[in-house]
PDB file of C-alpha atoms and ligand atoms in Angstrom:
ATOM      1  CA  MET A   1      89.051  88.214 120.348  1.00  0.00           C
ATOM      2  CA  ASN A   2      89.590  85.507 117.761  1.00  0.00           C
ATOM      3  CA  PHE A   3      92.664  83.716 116.499  1.00  0.00           C
ATOM      4  CA  ILE A   4      93.602  83.017 112.891  1.00  0.00           C
ATOM      5  CA  GLU A   5      96.527  81.183 111.352  1.00  0.00           C
ATOM      6  CA  VAL A   6      98.461  83.035 108.633  1.00  0.00           C
ATOM      7  CA  ASN A   7     101.454  82.204 106.451  1.00  0.00           C
ATOM      8  CA  ALA A   8     104.845  83.933 106.544  1.00  0.00           C
ATOM      9  CA  GLU A   9     103.920  86.404 103.765  1.00  0.00           C
ATOM     10  CA  GLN A  10     100.827  87.522 105.698  1.00  0.00           C
ATOM     11  CA  ALA A  11     102.552  87.749 109.093  1.00  0.00           C
ATOM     12  CA  PRO A  12     102.470  91.152 110.875  1.00  0.00           C
ATOM     13  CA  LEU A  13     106.184  91.947 110.791  1.00  0.00           C
ATOM     14  CA  GLN A  14     106.088  95.118 112.890  1.00  0.00           C
ATOM     15  CA  LEU A  15     104.430  93.155 115.673  1.00  0.00           C
ATOM     16  CA  LEU A  16     107.020  90.390 115.424  1.00  0.00           C
ATOM     17  CA  TYR A  17     109.791  93.000 115.692  1.00  0.00           C
ATOM     18  CA  GLU A  18     108.342  94.077 119.080  1.00  0.00           C
ATOM     19  CA  ALA A  19     109.563  90.763 120.481  1.00  0.00           C
ATOM     20  CA  ASP A  20     112.588  90.259 118.250  1.00  0.00           C
ATOM     21  CA  PRO A  21     114.279  93.450 117.005  1.00  0.00           C
ATOM     22  CA  ASN A  22     116.508  91.621 114.513  1.00  0.00           C
ATOM     23  CA  PRO A  23     114.673  91.513 111.112  1.00  0.00           C
ATOM     24  CA  ASP A  24     117.269  89.134 109.607  1.00  0.00           C
ATOM     25  CA  LYS A  25     116.705  86.679 112.419  1.00  0.00           C
ATOM     26  CA  VAL A  26     112.901  86.943 112.090  1.00  0.00           C
ATOM     27  CA  ALA A  27     113.193  86.333 108.332  1.00  0.00           C
ATOM     28  CA  SER A  28     115.356  83.268 108.973  1.00  0.00           C
ATOM     29  CA  TYR A  29     112.803  81.451 111.130  1.00  0.00           C
ATOM     30  CA  LEU A  30     109.433  82.786 109.946  1.00  0.00           C
ATOM     31  CA  PRO A  31     108.998  80.553 106.834  1.00  0.00           C
ATOM     32  CA  ARG A  32     109.450  77.464 109.051  1.00  0.00           C
ATOM     33  CA  CYS A  33     106.885  78.611 111.633  1.00  0.00           C
ATOM     34  CA  ARG A  34     103.183  78.196 112.210  1.00  0.00           C
ATOM     35  CA  ILE A  35     101.917  81.733 112.860  1.00  0.00           C
ATOM     36  CA  ILE A  36      98.857  82.646 114.920  1.00  0.00           C
ATOM     37  CA  VAL A  37      97.414  86.161 114.939  1.00  0.00           C
ATOM     38  CA  ALA A  38      95.041  87.507 117.605  1.00  0.00           C
ATOM     39  CA  VAL A  39      92.380  89.763 116.099  1.00  0.00           C
ATOM     40  CA  GLU A  40      90.143  92.157 118.019  1.00  0.00           C
ATOM     41  CA  ASP A  41      87.589  94.420 116.302  1.00  0.00           C
ATOM     42  CA  GLY A  42      89.346  93.746 112.982  1.00  0.00           C
ATOM     43  CA  ASN A  43      92.761  94.788 114.329  1.00  0.00           C
ATOM     44  CA  GLN A  44      95.747  92.462 114.502  1.00  0.00           C
ATOM     45  CA  VAL A  45      96.597  92.926 118.174  1.00  0.00           C
ATOM     46  CA  GLY A  46      98.922  89.987 118.855  1.00  0.00           C
ATOM     47  CA  VAL A  47     101.059  87.376 117.178  1.00  0.00           C
ATOM     48  CA  ALA A  48     102.704  84.081 118.086  1.00  0.00           C
ATOM     49  CA  ALA A  49     105.225  82.181 115.941  1.00  0.00           C
ATOM     50  CA  LEU A  50     105.740  78.501 116.693  1.00  0.00           C
ATOM     51  CA  LEU A  51     108.731  76.634 115.356  1.00  0.00           C
ATOM     52  CA  PRO A  52     108.613  72.812 115.239  1.00  0.00           C
ATOM     53  CA  HIS A  53     111.724  70.959 116.375  1.00  0.00           C
ATOM     54  CA  ARG A  54     111.682  67.232 117.027  1.00  0.00           C
ATOM     55  CA  VAL A  55     108.291  65.515 116.669  1.00  0.00           C
ATOM     56  CA  GLY A  56     106.051  66.845 119.438  1.00  0.00           C
ATOM     57  CA  GLU A  57     108.528  69.555 120.480  1.00  0.00           C
ATOM     58  CA  TRP A  58     107.727  73.163 119.662  1.00  0.00           C
ATOM     59  CA  GLU A  59     109.452  76.479 120.303  1.00  0.00           C
ATOM     60  CA  LEU A  60     107.446  79.633 120.902  1.00  0.00           C
ATOM     61  CA  ILE A  61     110.033  81.690 119.057  1.00  0.00           C
ATOM     62  CA  ASN A  62     108.094  84.952 118.989  1.00  0.00           C
ATOM     63  CA  LEU A  63     105.166  86.331 120.978  1.00  0.00           C
ATOM     64  CA  ALA A  64     104.070  89.951 120.882  1.00  0.00           C
ATOM     65  CA  VAL A  65     101.103  92.182 121.591  1.00  0.00           C
ATOM     66  CA  SER A  66     100.715  95.572 119.929  1.00  0.00           C
ATOM     67  CA  PRO A  67     101.975  98.299 122.326  1.00  0.00           C
ATOM     68  CA  ASP A  68      98.565 100.043 122.346  1.00  0.00           C
ATOM     69  CA  TYR A  69      96.915  96.834 123.498  1.00  0.00           C
ATOM     70  CA  GLN A  70      99.437  95.611 126.072  1.00  0.00           C
ATOM     71  CA  LYS A  71      98.608  95.092 129.764  1.00  0.00           C
ATOM     72  CA  LYS A  72      94.976  94.251 128.993  1.00  0.00           C
ATOM     73  CA  GLY A  73      95.255  90.484 129.300  1.00  0.00           C
ATOM     74  CA  ILE A  74      95.636  89.824 125.564  1.00  0.00           C
ATOM     75  CA  GLY A  75      99.128  88.331 125.952  1.00  0.00           C
ATOM     76  CA  ALA A  76      97.981  85.893 128.653  1.00  0.00           C
ATOM     77  CA  THR A  77      94.944  84.888 126.555  1.00  0.00           C
ATOM     78  CA  LEU A  78      97.103  84.411 123.442  1.00  0.00           C
ATOM     79  CA  LEU A  79      99.622  82.355 125.426  1.00  0.00           C
ATOM     80  CA  GLU A  80      96.843  80.086 126.742  1.00  0.00           C
ATOM     81  CA  TYR A  81      95.574  79.683 123.179  1.00  0.00           C
ATOM     82  CA  VAL A  82      99.094  78.790 121.991  1.00  0.00           C
ATOM     83  CA  ILE A  83      99.465  76.171 124.752  1.00  0.00           C
ATOM     84  CA  ASP A  84      96.108  74.582 123.823  1.00  0.00           C
ATOM     85  CA  TRP A  85      97.012  74.787 120.111  1.00  0.00           C
ATOM     86  CA  THR A  86     100.314  72.986 120.746  1.00  0.00           C
ATOM     87  CA  ARG A  87      98.542  70.244 122.711  1.00  0.00           C
ATOM     88  CA  ALA A  88      96.084  69.892 119.807  1.00  0.00           C
ATOM     89  CA  GLN A  89      99.063  69.232 117.480  1.00  0.00           C
ATOM     90  CA  LYS A  90      99.915  66.317 119.803  1.00  0.00           C
ATOM     91  CA  GLY A  91     102.814  68.388 121.128  1.00  0.00           C
ATOM     92  CA  TYR A  92     104.261  67.322 124.459  1.00  0.00           C
ATOM     93  CA  TYR A  93     106.769  70.136 124.992  1.00  0.00           C
ATOM     94  CA  LEU A  94     106.775  73.896 124.438  1.00  0.00           C
ATOM     95  CA  GLY A  95     110.000  75.824 124.986  1.00  0.00           C
ATOM     96  CA  LEU A  96     111.100  79.435 124.589  1.00  0.00           C
ATOM     97  CA  GLY A  97     114.012  81.759 125.156  1.00  0.00           C
ATOM     98  CA  THR A  98     113.641  84.999 127.088  1.00  0.00           C
ATOM     99  CA  GLY A  99     115.769  87.504 128.973  1.00  0.00           C
ATOM    100  CA  THR A 100     117.125  86.822 132.440  1.00  0.00           C
ATOM    101  CA  PHE A 101     115.084  89.675 133.958  1.00  0.00           C
ATOM    102  CA  GLY A 102     111.929  91.630 133.283  1.00  0.00           C
ATOM    103  CA  TYR A 103     108.159  91.179 133.482  1.00  0.00           C
ATOM    104  CA  GLN A 104     108.211  88.590 130.680  1.00  0.00           C
ATOM    105  CA  LEU A 105     109.814  86.093 133.045  1.00  0.00           C
ATOM    106  CA  ALA A 106     106.887  86.352 135.485  1.00  0.00           C
ATOM    107  CA  PHE A 107     104.427  86.356 132.580  1.00  0.00           C
ATOM    108  CA  TYR A 108     105.672  82.971 131.321  1.00  0.00           C
ATOM    109  CA  GLN A 109     106.136  81.404 134.752  1.00  0.00           C
ATOM    110  CA  ARG A 110     102.568  82.345 135.630  1.00  0.00           C
ATOM    111  CA  ALA A 111     101.480  80.183 132.673  1.00  0.00           C
ATOM    112  CA  GLY A 112     103.478  77.248 134.059  1.00  0.00           C
ATOM    113  CA  PHE A 113     106.832  77.560 132.259  1.00  0.00           C
ATOM    114  CA  ARG A 114     109.910  76.499 134.252  1.00  0.00           C
ATOM    115  CA  VAL A 115     113.492  77.697 133.858  1.00  0.00           C
ATOM    116  CA  GLU A 116     115.604  74.927 132.291  1.00  0.00           C
ATOM    117  CA  ARG A 117     118.957  76.486 131.453  1.00  0.00           C
ATOM    118  CA  VAL A 118     120.973  79.633 130.842  1.00  0.00           C
ATOM    119  CA  ILE A 119     122.379  80.355 127.389  1.00  0.00           C
ATOM    120  CA  ARG A 120     125.255  82.664 128.183  1.00  0.00           C
ATOM    121  CA  ASN A 121     125.993  85.638 125.897  1.00  0.00           C
ATOM    122  CA  PHE A 122     123.039  84.860 123.611  1.00  0.00           C
ATOM    123  CA  PHE A 123     122.019  88.494 123.166  1.00  0.00           C
ATOM    124  CA  LEU A 124     125.641  89.534 122.658  1.00  0.00           C
ATOM    125  CA  ASP A 125     126.330  86.836 120.079  1.00  0.00           C
ATOM    126  CA  HIS A 126     123.079  86.947 118.059  1.00  0.00           C
ATOM    127  CA  TYR A 127     122.052  90.586 117.868  1.00  0.00           C
ATOM    128  CA  PRO A 128     123.843  93.257 115.839  1.00  0.00           C
ATOM    129  CA  HIS A 129     122.885  95.984 118.349  1.00  0.00           C
ATOM    130  CA  PRO A 130     122.833  95.936 122.159  1.00  0.00           C
ATOM    131  CA  VAL A 131     119.389  95.104 123.568  1.00  0.00           C
ATOM    132  CA  TRP A 132     118.507  97.264 126.577  1.00  0.00           C
ATOM    133  CA  GLU A 133     115.539  97.047 128.915  1.00  0.00           C
ATOM    134  CA  ALA A 134     114.929  98.899 132.182  1.00  0.00           C
ATOM    135  CA  GLY A 135     118.427 100.365 131.954  1.00  0.00           C
ATOM    136  CA  ILE A 136     120.078  96.940 131.837  1.00  0.00           C
ATOM    137  CA  GLN A 137     121.702  95.368 128.788  1.00  0.00           C
ATOM    138  CA  HIS A 138     120.414  91.895 127.975  1.00  0.00           C
ATOM    139  CA  GLN A 139     123.346  89.466 127.786  1.00  0.00           C
ATOM    140  CA  ASP A 140     122.252  85.953 128.677  1.00  0.00           C
ATOM    141  CA  MET A 141     119.098  84.091 127.689  1.00  0.00           C
ATOM    142  CA  LEU A 142     116.982  81.856 129.901  1.00  0.00           C
ATOM    143  CA  TRP A 143     115.452  78.800 128.285  1.00  0.00           C
ATOM    144  CA  LEU A 144     112.001  78.041 129.703  1.00  0.00           C
ATOM    145  CA  GLY A 145     110.003  74.899 129.098  1.00  0.00           C
ATOM    146  CA  LEU A 146     106.476  73.636 129.621  1.00  0.00           C
ATOM    147  CA  LYS A 147     105.641  69.944 129.563  1.00  0.00           C
ATOM    148  CA  LEU A 148     102.180  69.569 128.049  1.00  0.00           C
TER     149      LEU A 148
HETATM  150  C1  COA B   1     105.049  90.039 126.754  1.00  0.00           C
HETATM  151  C2  COA B   1     103.723  90.498 126.107  1.00  0.00           C
HETATM  152  C3  COA B   1     103.405  89.587 124.930  1.00  0.00           C
HETATM  153  C4  COA B   1     102.626  90.396 127.158  1.00  0.00           C
HETATM  154  O1  COA B   1     101.414  90.786 126.530  1.00  0.00           O
HETATM  155  P1  COA B   1     100.342  91.650 127.322  1.00  0.00           P
HETATM  156  O2  COA B   1      99.081  91.656 126.520  1.00  0.00           O
HETATM  157  O3  COA B   1     100.916  92.947 127.704  1.00  0.00           O
HETATM  158  O4  COA B   1     100.178  90.725 128.609  1.00  0.00           O
HETATM  159  P2  COA B   1      99.040  90.743 129.682  1.00  0.00           P
HETATM  160  O5  COA B   1      98.192  91.972 129.593  1.00  0.00           O
HETATM  161  O6  COA B   1      98.358  89.426 129.615  1.00  0.00           O
HETATM  162  O7  COA B   1      99.880  90.926 131.002  1.00  0.00           O
HETATM  163  C5  COA B   1     100.705  89.950 131.539  1.00  0.00           C
HETATM  164  C6  COA B   1     101.431  90.543 132.728  1.00  0.00           C
HETATM  165  O8  COA B   1     102.613  91.238 132.294  1.00  0.00           O
HETATM  166  C7  COA B   1     102.579  92.573 132.794  1.00  0.00           C
HETATM  167  N1  COA B   1     103.107  93.469 131.783  1.00  0.00           N
HETATM  168  C8  COA B   1     102.786  93.492 130.481  1.00  0.00           C
HETATM  169  N2  COA B   1     103.504  94.442 129.855  1.00  0.00           N
HETATM  170  C9  COA B   1     104.299  95.016 130.817  1.00  0.00           C
HETATM  171  C10 COA B   1     105.259  96.048 130.796  1.00  0.00           C
HETATM  172  N3  COA B   1     105.582  96.698 129.663  1.00  0.00           N
HETATM  173  N4  COA B   1     105.882  96.376 131.958  1.00  0.00           N
HETATM  174  C11 COA B   1     105.575  95.745 133.100  1.00  0.00           C
HETATM  175  N5  COA B   1     104.661  94.727 133.174  1.00  0.00           N
HETATM  176  C12 COA B   1     104.037  94.391 132.045  1.00  0.00           C
HETATM  177  C13 COA B   1     101.121  92.863 133.011  1.00  0.00           C
HETATM  178  O9  COA B   1     100.959  93.918 133.928  1.00  0.00           O
HETATM  179  C14 COA B   1     100.599  91.554 133.517  1.00  0.00           C
HETATM  180  O10 COA B   1     100.896  91.344 134.857  1.00  0.00           O
HETATM  181  P3  COA B   1      99.722  91.373 135.948  1.00  0.00           P
HETATM  182  O11 COA B   1      98.762  90.314 135.537  1.00  0.00           O
HETATM  183  O12 COA B   1     100.439  91.130 137.215  1.00  0.00           O
HETATM  184  O13 COA B   1      99.134  92.743 135.833  1.00  0.00           O
HETATM  185  C15 COA B   1     103.782  91.985 125.668  1.00  0.00           C
HETATM  186  O14 COA B   1     104.076  92.785 126.786  1.00  0.00           O
HETATM  187  C16 COA B   1     104.759  92.273 124.552  1.00  0.00           C
HETATM  188  O15 COA B   1     104.442  92.106 123.377  1.00  0.00           O
HETATM  189  N6  COA B   1     105.981  92.726 124.897  1.00  0.00           N
HETATM  190  C17 COA B   1     106.988  93.085 123.904  1.00  0.00           C
HETATM  191  C18 COA B   1     107.487  91.860 123.190  1.00  0.00           C
HETATM  192  C19 COA B   1     108.054  90.830 124.143  1.00  0.00           C
HETATM  193  O16 COA B   1     108.793  91.150 125.072  1.00  0.00           O
HETATM  194  N7  COA B   1     107.687  89.555 123.894  1.00  0.00           N
HETATM  195  C20 COA B   1     108.189  88.432 124.659  1.00  0.00           C
HETATM  196  C21 COA B   1     109.529  88.034 124.134  1.00  0.00           C
HETATM  197  S1  COA B   1     110.291  86.865 125.244  1.00  0.00           S
END
């Protein structure tokens, strides 16, 4: 697998929508992001969008692996690459928002992320349609952070 950086026009939108089902929201942050694509055998199998905040502080605002390629370790490898990439930008902090339940929470904590706060009603306030997973409606967001 190799990793390439692309601009917003070249970004794999369908992949980004796997992690964030609100196209308007994706369009609002994508032009401000650095975008990394994971490529395997010529296929775009994963994507990460990194949004800069204050100097040295980055948000991993979108991370997704193509459904056909999930559960093969690509997400963990891409996340490690993103962490190293952020360090290489002289970043000292990487944060992200995720749901309050689900395998993603373990996935990020395994990479060292810690829960920092709860953003109540985030999924109710920012998404036009209810977001369901495992028969539960997402309501609140957890903010996770990794000090680099
Ligand atoms: C989260 C995501 C990027 C992980 O990528 P991945 O390539 O599947 O991850 P990995 O193969 O490295 O697996 C990481 C762990 O998550 C688990 N996992 C991945 N997908 C899962 C699923 N759908 N259900 C349950 N567990 C899952 C894996 O089993 C693995 O755990 P293990 O090591 O104990 O077996 C990917 O599942 C994805 O794109 N999901 C949809 C978008 C999304 O939710 N993005 C995150 C937004 S916060």
